[in-house]
Amino acid sequence: MNNLSDTITAISTPIGEGGISVIRVSGENTFQVVEKILSKSKESFKKINIGDISSHTIHFGYLYDGDDIIDEVLISIFKSPNSYTGEDVVEISSHGGVFVTQKVLGLVIKNGAVHAEPGEFTKRAFLNGRMDLSQAEAVADLIHAKTNEAHASSIKQLEGSLSEYVKKVREDLISVTALVELELDFAEEDLEFAHKKDLQKRAKSIISDLEEIISSYISGKVIREGVNVVIAGKPNSGKSSLFNALLKTERAIVSEISGTTRDYLEENLIINGILFNLTDTAGLRTTEDIIESEGIKRSYGRIKGADLIIFLVDSSASSEEIKLSIEYYDRNIKSDNSILVYTKADISSNEDIKKDNLVISINDINLLSELKKEMTRKVSTSLSAVKSDSIILTNLRHKICLENTVASLNNVIKSIDDNMSGEFISIDLRNALTHLGEITGSVTNDEILHYVFSKFCIGK
Amino acid sequence: MNNLSDTITAISTPIGEGGISVIRVSGENTFQVVEKILSKSKESFKKINIGDISSHTIHFGYLYDGDDIIDEVLISIFKSPNSYTGEDVVEISSHGGVFVTQKVLGLVIKNGAVHAEPGEFTKRAFLNGRMDLSQAEAVADLIHAKTNEAHASSIKQLEGSLSEYVKKVREDLISVTALVELELDFAEEDLEFAHKKDLQKRAKSIISDLEEIISSYISGKVIREGVNVVIAGKPNSGKSSLFNALLKTERAIVSEISGTTRDYLEENLIINGILFNLTDTAGLRTTEDIIESEGIKRSYGRIKGADLIIFLVDSSASSEEIKLSIEYYDRNIKSDNSILVYTKADISSNEDIKKDNLVISINDINLLSELKKEMTRKVSTSLSAVKSDSIILTNLRHKICLENTVASLNNVIKSIDDNMSGEFISIDLRNALTHLGEITGSVTNDEILHYVFSKFCIGK
């Protein structure tokens, strides 16, 4: 764990080859660290005094490691408190190779900075009051967004929509709590500032609002993480072919030999703005091939965790085989979240199946698009929620905070029903306030901070 | 092909998830394009007038797509000619997600920029005289550098070491050419400005210098691209195990079943500062498994292109099997660039083999390091060249230019021997000057530029 007095550094751009990489440095010694390695001349080391430079300006220079020039760079200067973290910050734009970027990072560390932990820059931004906790989480969501909906919901949260809502509810609760506690102070005078029935009504109204937001979480999860779809079925039912046809790529190796897919493959696919995380599984059968049976074991694991299962039956197989597959499906797979699909329509002569069922052929785009429609329909409740203007909860932590708030408020209602004394009511109200405050971080602790920021990438 | 009057844009940081991405915009309409989408307010669109802003400053703003905020960004302003390309440039630092970055790029394109081609920013920097051609190529080499040596040689080239050398030789040749051509102008007066024998001597001396640099190219290739090493051998000779042991990872799936590695795997490994590109191949045998035999076909392809082949023989196998393997090696593999290694020393009882040969066991670090030493020794001529201070040619294009220069100078020498007239000598001298000039781009054409910049990544 780094100390707040440490000057931290990390590569803030994605790792890989590109034109530019940015190495960020933040903390009280940032300028001293950079001045040790930054020269305005390539003939010999000539120090640049960052103290003499205005904030929010960019400067060309050479990075020196001893006598060697490591790179030509641009340096962006941000002076405290006007920076992302609120501290003194320098962003070094180096040439975007993996090796040279690591070399610059190493040089900065050698000269007094320590390597930043995941999310540590944003954590400092939060601790320095540059953003609240739900906005910090929105930064991570924005970076991970893969669809328009996920992007829009995280921008909304970054701009403070959830924060403002929570603030409003908290203010409401604080005024109620104040009344209850005022009454306690004047208990001997037997005054009743807070009419108990009014209090109950307000609590119930807040609960109903919160529950609506909590119920948006299912849609929110789909928006943020996508729908986990598993393509399953007996060996050679056409799983890899469908997987490829859906992805329009040759990602999976297709062959006519059963057991070609030894492990599972995973890819993302966006249909009608919904992110589907598609998994192709090893065929469901017993096998003596050690490697393949490891793959099958993993397949079962994937099916258990799926939001949607597409189960394939080869419509060109014998009636007996089809019957066995359907029995397997009915017994082990069938649910509200499963789709039964007959494959290989182009080489099947079984007209009965074609009449009554969802039948596809990877060579028939119209049939494939029927399947895509069915996949979208299964998650359509989520889809409609996306289109509304209300707040959508995408974050499990926020959901738990809101559920805890509701639980505390339910205790308030119960205490009033049971004619409990004001002290009990006050405790539950304060608990509700605490849980709400945990969303924006106005109430927080190390555990919450660790939970939130450990999900960040390094460099943010 | 974009026009020079187009305003170009691209994502300049590597593609992936990170804290920051940079979208670069360059060209005469850069500021107009950015002003259309950049707002100082998040309540409603409020234009920022970039004309009023100083160069090399950074500004916070909101990117608008119609009424929607797409991202909060930092904008770096570079005014012509003080930018990477020499044109007006804006660098947009967005949140570093794949989706949001693409969205910002799309927004910039929708508002009047066109997508940059690979290397187009650097190409404009060259065309605007911000760097010469060999320096531009050094930028690409720096980005692709994977070792200290590759990094150091590209920095040297970026700082102009090759350019300066070429300039010096060119000046030398220009003065010679001037003398020869002066003599032609006064041909009727029968003056001899350039003594033919002196001229030959100077040409020979330049050729000898150039040939020394050309001969550094073999080392240069190793520095820049690494040594392609293929691990080969009969099935179950321990290829994947050695591959993993060398990489200290579990990259390849290891099992006791022959044919586990169906395709080839490739990884980079740096030993003593030398980059080895390690390939694990499917076992060399005939097989009826269609997928595996495709892998074996590819293995043979890899062996043919290798700089170094490590051929493994299982020392725990029967004498007959070992004999067959050695025969195969002697017939098909053995060369100056091959190493014969006996594996599984720990379970072998064949003491004769252990005495006279390079024997390893993946569980014995000392034996492994013997193999690493042998690998390094095989390319040690390159290693010693790396340590010298002279120019090392890492670029095939430069090598060809220098070879063409030498060929032209050899023609000069031959023409003098054959008592040819000054016109012929002059033509060959001018050819030599042209070829030299192609290195730095003082002489150039579309074909050369296309060749150089098509190797760049997009965004540089």
PDB file of C-alpha atoms in Angstrom, chain B residues 1 15 40 46 61 69 80 99 145 160 171 178 215 219 225 251 267 318 320 322 334 355 374 379 430-431 458:
ATOM      1  CA  MET B   1      -4.655   8.304 -50.269  1.00  0.00           C
ATOM      2  CA  ILE B  15      -5.677   0.245 -28.599  1.00  0.00           C
ATOM      3  CA  LYS B  40     -16.403  24.704 -21.912  1.00  0.00           C
ATOM      4  CA  LYS B  46     -20.337  26.873 -25.192  1.00  0.00           C
ATOM      5  CA  GLY B  61     -13.709  20.625 -21.914  1.00  0.00           C
ATOM      6  CA  ILE B  69     -21.884  14.692 -23.938  1.00  0.00           C
ATOM      7  CA  SER B  80       1.817  25.537 -36.722  1.00  0.00           C
ATOM      8  CA  PHE B  99     -15.431   2.099 -27.021  1.00  0.00           C
ATOM      9  CA  ALA B 145      12.196  -1.893 -30.018  1.00  0.00           C
ATOM     10  CA  GLY B 160      20.631  11.904 -36.399  1.00  0.00           C
ATOM     11  CA  GLU B 171      29.288  16.395 -49.249  1.00  0.00           C
ATOM     12  CA  ALA B 178      31.564  19.257 -58.986  1.00  0.00           C
ATOM     13  CA  SER B 215      28.406  -5.438 -43.077  1.00  0.00           C
ATOM     14  CA  SER B 219      24.059  -7.560 -36.443  1.00  0.00           C
ATOM     15  CA  GLU B 225      14.114  -8.104 -35.235  1.00  0.00           C
ATOM     16  CA  ARG B 251       2.047 -20.766 -22.164  1.00  0.00           C
ATOM     17  CA  GLU B 267       6.983 -16.102 -27.778  1.00  0.00           C
ATOM     18  CA  SER B 318      15.675 -46.617 -26.820  1.00  0.00           C
ATOM     19  CA  GLU B 320      17.235 -47.453 -31.866  1.00  0.00           C
ATOM     20  CA  ILE B 322      17.869 -42.162 -30.625  1.00  0.00           C
ATOM     21  CA  LYS B 334      22.378 -29.951 -39.103  1.00  0.00           C
ATOM     22  CA  LYS B 355      29.391 -37.346 -21.339  1.00  0.00           C
ATOM     23  CA  GLU B 374      25.142 -21.958 -26.461  1.00  0.00           C
ATOM     24  CA  VAL B 379      24.901 -15.161 -32.414  1.00  0.00           C
ATOM     25  CA  ARG B 430      25.135  11.429 -59.679  1.00  0.00           C
ATOM     26  CA  ASN B 431      23.565   7.970 -59.281  1.00  0.00           C
ATOM     27  CA  ILE B 458      -1.819   4.176 -37.461  1.00  0.00           C
TER      28      ILE B 458
END
